[in-house]
Coordinates of C-alpha atoms in Angstrom, one line a residue:
Chain A
M1 CA -120.5 -129.1 -106.9
A2 CA -120.8 -131.9 -104.4
I3 CA -118.7 -132.0 -101.3
Q4 CA -117.0 -135.3 -100.8
T5 CA -115.1 -134.9 -97.6
I6 CA -114.6 -132.3 -94.9
L7 CA -111.5 -132.4 -92.6
V8 CA -110.6 -130.2 -89.7
I9 CA -106.9 -130.0 -88.8
N10 CA -105.7 -128.5 -85.5
R11 CA -103.0 -126.0 -85.0
S12 CA -100.3 -128.6 -84.5
G13 CA -101.1 -130.4 -87.7
G14 CA -103.2 -133.3 -86.3
L15 CA -106.4 -134.4 -87.9
V16 CA -109.2 -133.8 -85.4
Y17 CA -112.2 -134.4 -87.6
Q18 CA -112.9 -136.3 -90.9
R19 CA -116.2 -137.1 -92.5
D20 CA -117.1 -138.4 -96.0
F21 CA -120.4 -137.3 -97.4
L22 CA -120.5 -139.4 -100.6
P23 CA -120.7 -143.2 -100.4
S24 CA -118.7 -143.4 -103.6
A25 CA -115.7 -141.6 -102.0
A26 CA -112.4 -143.5 -102.2
K27 CA -111.9 -145.1 -98.9
L28 CA -108.8 -144.2 -97.0
T29 CA -108.1 -145.6 -93.6
S30 CA -108.2 -143.2 -90.7
N31 CA -104.4 -143.5 -90.4
E32 CA -104.0 -142.5 -94.1
Y33 CA -106.3 -139.5 -93.4
L34 CA -104.0 -138.6 -90.5
I35 CA -101.0 -138.7 -92.8
L36 CA -102.8 -136.6 -95.4
A37 CA -103.6 -134.0 -92.8
G38 CA -100.0 -133.8 -91.6
T39 CA -98.8 -133.5 -95.2
L40 CA -101.2 -130.7 -95.9
Q41 CA -99.9 -128.8 -92.8
G42 CA -96.4 -129.2 -94.2
V43 CA -97.3 -128.1 -97.7
V44 CA -99.1 -125.0 -96.4
A45 CA -95.9 -124.1 -94.5
I46 CA -93.7 -124.6 -97.5
A47 CA -96.1 -122.8 -99.9
S48 CA -96.0 -119.8 -97.6
Q49 CA -92.2 -119.7 -97.8
I50 CA -92.0 -119.5 -101.6
A51 CA -93.4 -116.5 -103.5
P52 CA -92.8 -115.1 -107.0
K53 CA -89.9 -112.7 -107.2
S54 CA -92.1 -109.9 -108.4
L55 CA -94.2 -110.1 -105.2
Q56 CA -91.2 -110.2 -103.0
I57 CA -89.8 -107.0 -104.7
S58 CA -93.1 -105.1 -104.4
A59 CA -93.5 -106.2 -100.8
K60 CA -90.0 -104.8 -100.0
Q61 CA -90.5 -101.5 -101.9
G62 CA -93.7 -100.3 -100.3
A63 CA -94.6 -102.5 -97.4
K64 CA -97.5 -100.2 -96.6
T65 CA -99.1 -99.9 -100.1
G66 CA -98.3 -103.5 -100.8
S67 CA -100.3 -104.8 -97.8
E68 CA -103.2 -102.5 -98.5
L69 CA -103.4 -103.8 -102.1
G70 CA -103.1 -107.3 -100.7
D71 CA -106.0 -106.8 -98.4
A72 CA -108.2 -105.6 -101.2
T73 CA -107.6 -108.7 -103.2
Q74 CA -107.8 -111.0 -100.2
T75 CA -111.4 -110.3 -99.5
V76 CA -113.8 -113.2 -100.0
P77 CA -117.2 -112.0 -101.3
Y78 CA -120.3 -113.2 -99.5
V79 CA -122.1 -115.8 -101.5
G80 CA -125.9 -115.5 -101.1
S81 CA -128.0 -118.1 -99.3
L82 CA -125.5 -120.9 -99.7
G83 CA -126.1 -123.8 -97.3
S84 CA -128.9 -122.1 -95.4
S85 CA -132.4 -122.5 -96.6
A86 CA -135.6 -121.2 -94.9
A87 CA -135.9 -124.6 -93.1
S88 CA -132.7 -124.1 -91.1
A89 CA -133.1 -120.4 -90.6
A90 CA -134.7 -120.9 -87.2
D91 CA -131.8 -122.7 -85.8
L92 CA -128.3 -121.4 -86.2
G93 CA -127.1 -122.0 -82.7
S94 CA -125.9 -118.7 -81.1
F95 CA -126.2 -117.0 -84.5
L96 CA -129.2 -115.0 -85.5
G97 CA -130.9 -114.1 -88.7
P98 CA -131.3 -116.0 -92.0
D99 CA -127.6 -116.7 -92.3
F100 CA -124.4 -116.8 -90.2
F101 CA -123.0 -113.7 -91.8
N102 CA -124.0 -111.4 -94.7
E103 CA -120.9 -109.4 -95.6
S104 CA -117.7 -110.2 -97.5
F105 CA -114.8 -111.0 -95.2
T106 CA -111.0 -111.0 -95.2
S107 CA -109.1 -114.2 -95.8
W108 CA -106.6 -115.0 -93.1
N109 CA -104.6 -117.3 -95.3
T110 CA -102.8 -114.7 -97.5
K111 CA -99.9 -116.6 -98.9
G112 CA -100.4 -120.2 -97.9
L113 CA -102.0 -123.0 -99.9
K114 CA -105.7 -122.2 -100.7
H115 CA -106.8 -124.8 -103.2
V116 CA -105.6 -127.7 -105.3
T117 CA -107.2 -129.0 -108.5
T118 CA -106.8 -132.5 -109.8
D119 CA -108.3 -134.5 -112.7
Q120 CA -111.2 -135.7 -110.5
N121 CA -111.4 -133.5 -107.4
S122 CA -110.7 -130.1 -106.0
L123 CA -109.4 -129.4 -102.5
F124 CA -110.2 -126.1 -100.7
L125 CA -108.5 -124.9 -97.5
Y126 CA -109.7 -122.3 -95.1
Q127 CA -107.3 -121.3 -92.3
T128 CA -108.3 -119.4 -89.2
L129 CA -106.4 -116.8 -87.2
T130 CA -105.8 -119.3 -84.5
G131 CA -104.2 -121.8 -86.9
L132 CA -107.1 -124.2 -87.3
K133 CA -107.6 -125.5 -90.9
F134 CA -110.8 -126.5 -92.5
V135 CA -110.5 -128.6 -95.7
A136 CA -113.2 -129.5 -98.2
V137 CA -112.7 -132.0 -101.0
S138 CA -115.3 -131.5 -103.8
T139 CA -116.0 -133.6 -106.9
Q140 CA -115.2 -131.1 -109.6
N141 CA -112.1 -131.0 -111.7
T142 CA -111.9 -127.3 -112.5
T143 CA -111.6 -124.4 -110.1
N144 CA -112.6 -120.8 -110.8
A145 CA -112.7 -117.8 -108.5
M146 CA -116.4 -118.4 -107.9
A147 CA -115.9 -122.0 -106.7
V148 CA -113.1 -120.8 -104.4
S149 CA -115.3 -118.2 -102.8
I150 CA -118.2 -120.6 -102.5
A151 CA -115.9 -123.0 -100.7
E152 CA -114.5 -120.3 -98.4
N153 CA -118.1 -119.3 -97.5
L154 CA -119.0 -122.9 -96.8
L155 CA -115.9 -123.5 -94.7
R156 CA -116.4 -120.3 -92.7
K157 CA -119.9 -121.6 -91.9
A158 CA -118.3 -124.8 -90.8
Y159 CA -116.1 -122.7 -88.6
C160 CA -119.2 -121.0 -87.1
L161 CA -120.6 -124.5 -86.3
Y162 CA -117.3 -125.5 -84.8
A163 CA -117.3 -122.4 -82.6
D164 CA -120.8 -123.2 -81.4
Y165 CA -121.0 -127.0 -81.1
V166 CA -117.4 -128.0 -80.5
M167 CA -115.9 -125.1 -78.5
K168 CA -119.0 -124.7 -76.3
N169 CA -119.1 -128.4 -75.5
P170 CA -117.6 -128.6 -71.9
F171 CA -116.5 -132.2 -72.5
Y172 CA -114.5 -131.4 -75.6
E173 CA -110.8 -131.2 -74.9
P174 CA -108.9 -128.7 -77.1
E175 CA -106.7 -130.2 -79.8
M176 CA -108.3 -133.6 -79.4
P177 CA -110.4 -135.5 -82.0
I178 CA -113.9 -134.1 -82.3
R179 CA -116.7 -136.4 -81.2
C180 CA -119.7 -134.2 -81.0
E181 CA -122.9 -135.5 -82.5
L182 CA -124.5 -132.0 -82.8
F183 CA -121.6 -130.8 -84.8
D184 CA -121.9 -133.9 -87.0
K185 CA -125.6 -133.3 -87.5
K186 CA -125.3 -129.6 -88.3
L187 CA -122.4 -130.1 -90.6
G188 CA -124.4 -132.7 -92.4
E189 CA -127.3 -130.3 -92.8
L190 CA -125.0 -127.6 -94.1
V191 CA -123.5 -129.8 -96.8
A192 CA -126.8 -131.4 -97.7
Q193 CA -128.2 -127.9 -98.6
L194 CA -125.5 -127.2 -101.0
Chain B
M1 CA -109.6 -89.7 -67.1
S2 CA -109.5 -86.8 -69.5
S3 CA -105.8 -86.3 -68.9
S4 CA -105.1 -90.0 -69.4
T5 CA -106.8 -90.2 -72.7
N6 CA -104.5 -87.5 -74.1
N7 CA -101.7 -89.9 -74.8
T8 CA -103.8 -92.4 -76.6
P9 CA -102.5 -93.1 -80.1
V10 CA -104.8 -91.4 -82.6
P11 CA -106.5 -94.1 -84.8
S12 CA -108.0 -93.1 -88.1
T13 CA -111.5 -92.0 -87.3
S14 CA -113.0 -93.7 -90.4
S15 CA -111.8 -97.1 -89.4
K16 CA -113.1 -96.5 -85.8
K17 CA -116.5 -95.5 -87.2
S18 CA -116.8 -98.4 -89.4
L19 CA -115.7 -100.9 -86.7
K20 CA -118.4 -99.5 -84.5
V21 CA -121.1 -99.8 -87.2
F22 CA -119.8 -103.3 -88.1
S23 CA -119.9 -104.4 -84.4
D24 CA -123.3 -102.9 -83.8
D25 CA -124.7 -104.8 -86.8
I26 CA -123.2 -108.1 -85.6
W27 CA -124.6 -107.6 -82.1
K28 CA -127.9 -106.5 -83.4
N29 CA -128.6 -108.8 -86.3
K30 CA -126.3 -111.8 -86.1
T31 CA -126.1 -112.8 -82.4
A32 CA -128.7 -114.6 -80.4
K33 CA -129.7 -112.8 -77.2
I34 CA -130.8 -113.8 -73.7
N35 CA -131.9 -111.8 -70.7
A36 CA -128.7 -110.3 -69.1
E37 CA -130.1 -110.8 -65.6
L38 CA -129.8 -114.6 -66.1
F39 CA -126.2 -114.2 -67.0
T40 CA -125.5 -111.8 -64.1
L41 CA -127.2 -114.1 -61.5
T42 CA -125.5 -117.3 -62.9
Y43 CA -122.1 -115.6 -62.4
G44 CA -123.1 -114.4 -59.0
S45 CA -124.0 -118.0 -57.9
I46 CA -120.6 -119.3 -59.2
V47 CA -118.6 -116.7 -57.3
S48 CA -120.6 -117.1 -54.1
Q49 CA -120.2 -120.9 -54.3
L50 CA -116.5 -120.5 -54.9
C51 CA -116.2 -118.3 -51.8
T52 CA -117.9 -121.0 -49.7
D53 CA -115.9 -123.8 -51.2
Y54 CA -112.6 -122.1 -50.6
E55 CA -113.6 -121.1 -47.0
R56 CA -113.4 -117.4 -47.8
D57 CA -109.8 -117.6 -48.9
F58 CA -110.3 -114.8 -51.5
A59 CA -106.8 -115.1 -53.0
K60 CA -107.7 -118.7 -54.1
V61 CA -111.1 -117.5 -55.4
N62 CA -109.3 -114.9 -57.5
N63 CA -107.0 -117.5 -58.9
Q64 CA -109.9 -119.9 -59.6
L65 CA -111.9 -117.3 -61.4
Y66 CA -108.9 -116.3 -63.4
S67 CA -108.3 -119.9 -64.6
M68 CA -111.9 -120.4 -65.3
G69 CA -111.8 -117.3 -67.4
Y70 CA -108.7 -118.5 -69.2
N71 CA -110.4 -121.7 -70.2
I72 CA -113.4 -119.7 -71.5
G73 CA -111.2 -117.3 -73.4
V74 CA -109.3 -119.9 -75.4
R75 CA -112.6 -121.2 -76.6
L76 CA -114.5 -117.9 -76.9
I77 CA -111.9 -116.5 -79.3
E78 CA -113.1 -119.0 -82.0
D79 CA -116.6 -117.8 -81.6
F80 CA -115.5 -114.2 -81.8
L81 CA -113.4 -114.8 -85.0
A82 CA -116.1 -117.0 -86.7
R83 CA -118.6 -114.3 -86.0
T84 CA -116.6 -111.2 -87.0
A85 CA -113.8 -112.6 -89.3
L86 CA -111.7 -109.5 -88.4
P87 CA -108.1 -109.5 -89.8
R88 CA -105.1 -109.6 -87.5
C89 CA -104.5 -106.4 -85.6
D90 CA -101.5 -104.4 -86.8
S91 CA -101.0 -102.5 -83.5
L92 CA -102.0 -102.7 -79.9
A93 CA -104.1 -99.6 -80.4
R94 CA -106.1 -101.5 -82.9
T95 CA -106.4 -104.4 -80.5
S96 CA -107.7 -102.1 -77.8
E97 CA -110.4 -100.9 -80.3
V98 CA -111.4 -104.4 -81.3
I99 CA -111.6 -105.5 -77.7
T100 CA -113.7 -102.6 -76.5
I101 CA -115.8 -101.7 -79.5
C102 CA -116.3 -105.1 -80.9
A103 CA -115.7 -107.9 -78.4
F104 CA -117.3 -106.4 -75.3
K105 CA -120.2 -105.2 -77.5
V106 CA -120.9 -108.5 -79.0
F107 CA -120.6 -110.6 -75.8
L108 CA -121.6 -108.2 -73.0
N109 CA -123.3 -105.3 -74.9
V110 CA -121.1 -102.7 -73.2
T111 CA -118.3 -100.5 -74.6
P112 CA -115.5 -99.8 -72.1
Q113 CA -113.3 -96.7 -72.5
V114 CA -109.6 -97.1 -73.3
G115 CA -107.1 -94.9 -71.6
N116 CA -103.9 -94.7 -69.5
W117 CA -101.6 -95.7 -72.3
S118 CA -98.1 -96.3 -71.1
S119 CA -95.4 -94.2 -72.7
N120 CA -94.0 -97.1 -74.8
K121 CA -97.6 -98.0 -75.9
D122 CA -97.4 -101.6 -74.6
S123 CA -100.1 -101.4 -72.0
F124 CA -103.5 -99.7 -71.5
S125 CA -106.5 -99.7 -69.3
L126 CA -110.1 -100.5 -69.9
F127 CA -112.6 -98.4 -67.9
L128 CA -115.8 -100.4 -67.3
E129 CA -118.5 -97.8 -66.7
E130 CA -121.1 -100.5 -66.5
N131 CA -120.2 -104.0 -65.6
P132 CA -122.9 -106.5 -66.3
L133 CA -121.3 -109.1 -64.0
S134 CA -121.6 -107.0 -60.9
E135 CA -125.1 -105.6 -61.4
F136 CA -126.6 -106.5 -58.1
V137 CA -123.5 -107.0 -56.0
E138 CA -122.3 -105.6 -52.7
L139 CA -119.1 -107.2 -51.4
P140 CA -119.2 -108.4 -47.7
M141 CA -116.8 -106.8 -45.3
D142 CA -114.2 -109.6 -45.4
A143 CA -114.2 -109.8 -49.2
A144 CA -113.9 -106.1 -49.8
K145 CA -110.2 -106.0 -49.4
E146 CA -109.1 -109.0 -51.5
L147 CA -111.7 -110.3 -53.8
W148 CA -111.7 -109.1 -57.4
Y149 CA -115.3 -110.0 -58.2
S150 CA -115.1 -109.8 -62.0
N151 CA -111.7 -111.5 -62.2
I152 CA -113.0 -114.0 -64.7
L153 CA -112.9 -111.2 -67.3
C154 CA -109.1 -110.9 -66.9
G155 CA -108.8 -114.7 -67.5
V156 CA -111.0 -114.5 -70.6
L157 CA -108.9 -111.6 -72.1
K158 CA -105.6 -113.4 -71.3
G159 CA -106.8 -116.7 -72.9
A160 CA -108.3 -115.1 -76.0
L161 CA -105.3 -112.9 -76.7
E162 CA -103.0 -115.8 -76.2
M163 CA -104.8 -117.8 -78.9
V164 CA -104.1 -114.9 -81.4
Q165 CA -100.4 -115.1 -80.4
M166 CA -100.3 -112.1 -78.0
D167 CA -98.8 -112.9 -74.6
C168 CA -100.4 -110.4 -72.2
D169 CA -100.8 -109.8 -68.5
V170 CA -104.3 -108.8 -67.5
W171 CA -105.3 -107.6 -64.0
F172 CA -107.7 -105.4 -62.1
V173 CA -106.4 -102.1 -60.8
N174 CA -109.6 -100.6 -59.4
D175 CA -113.2 -101.8 -58.8
V176 CA -116.2 -99.7 -57.9
L177 CA -117.3 -102.7 -55.7
K178 CA -114.3 -101.9 -53.5
G179 CA -115.2 -98.3 -53.2
D180 CA -113.0 -97.0 -56.0
Q181 CA -114.1 -94.3 -58.4
T182 CA -113.8 -96.5 -61.5
T183 CA -113.6 -100.1 -62.5
E184 CA -110.2 -100.3 -64.2
L185 CA -108.7 -103.3 -65.9
R186 CA -105.1 -103.2 -67.1
I187 CA -103.7 -105.1 -70.1
K188 CA -100.0 -105.3 -70.7
L189 CA -98.5 -106.9 -73.8
N190 CA -95.4 -108.8 -73.0
R191 CA -94.6 -110.0 -76.5
V192 CA -96.1 -111.2 -79.8
L193 CA -95.4 -114.9 -80.2
K194 CA -94.1 -114.6 -83.7
D195 CA -93.1 -118.3 -84.0
E196 CA -96.6 -119.4 -83.4
I197 CA -98.3 -117.3 -86.0
P198 CA -99.8 -119.9 -88.4
A199 CA -98.0 -120.4 -91.7
G200 CA -99.6 -118.5 -94.7
E201 CA -100.1 -115.2 -92.9
D202 CA -98.1 -112.1 -93.6

C-alpha cells in the first residue's frame, strides 16, 4: 500500500500537520483539510458513543471480565521491520536499536473510529492517551486486519518521531501547527521505506 | 520506612514483575544514552544561574524550577507514551508503579521507592535513594532553608500527569541536601479530569 496523506490532529480537534506524499493526490485546500480534521474529531466522538447492544450488555454484566477480554483483542501486533531499513537504523533520534519498538502494544482507541474504507482509499486513525490523533490515508480500497495493524505500527512510529522532533523543539508551541523541518524529513523517510 | 510501606495497596506481583522486565528492556535496548554527569552538571548550572538571576530569593527559584519542570513534563509525556505505549492506569497504585518502575527508570535510570500511602489512597510518597540531579551538590548556608534543589522534578510530574488527565499536587517533603534522612517527594491526586479523557477510550 502507498501512503497518500498523513495528518496530525491536536487534542482540541485542530489540524496541526498535513502532508501529501503522492503527487497524484486529490488537491484540497488547507482550509478544506482543516474542516476534514474537525469533522474527523466529531465523528470519533460520535462513534465512541454508539455501540452494539450486545457489547453494552456484556460490559454491564461483568465489567471486570469484559475489560480484560477487551484488552486482549485491542492489542496491536508488532509488524517486523516496517519503515526502518538498515540505512536508517543508525539514526532514530533518542531511540536505540534497529527499530523504535519491537513488541506488540495496546491500542488506546478502544471504541472510537479506527479505520474507514472507500472505493479508492482507506483511512487509518491512531489516537494517543493525550488525545492527539494521527491519520493516514492510503491508496487501497480494501482493509483487512493486517493492513490495520501495519497502519497502526506506522502511525505509532510517526508518534515516536513527533515525540522526538516536535516535542523536543523548544520553539514549537503546543497545540500550534507543526513547522519542523526535521520532523518533515524523518516522516518522509519513514513513509518512503514502506 | 518499613512501617509506612505496610499500608501500600498490594498489586499483583506478576504485573509488577513484568512491568519491571518491560521497563528494563526499554531502557536497555530502546533508549539512547548519554553520560549522566553531563546531565547533572547542566542542571547544576541552570540552578546556580537562577539563584544569581533572582538575587538569592529562593522562593522565586523554587517557583521558576517548578514551572520549567511543568513545561518539560507536558512534552515529556509524549516521549514516554510513544516509547512505552502503556495503557491507561486503572488505579493510583498502578500509576505509582509506572512512575517509579518505568518512567524514572527510562529517563533517569533510578527506581524510587513508593510509600506513605494516605488512608484513602489518594496520595503517596516517592523516596529517592539516589538522585542523579544532586550528585555533586552541597547547598550554601543561605539556601539550605528554602531551596528545593530538585524542584524541577515536581513540575515534570505535575505536567506529565496533567496531560493524562490526572490533576495532582506534587511537592518535596524532605531532601537529604537539607540534612534530612531521606529525599521524599509527595504526590496527591486531586481528581481525574473525566471530561477531558479523549473520546474513544473506555
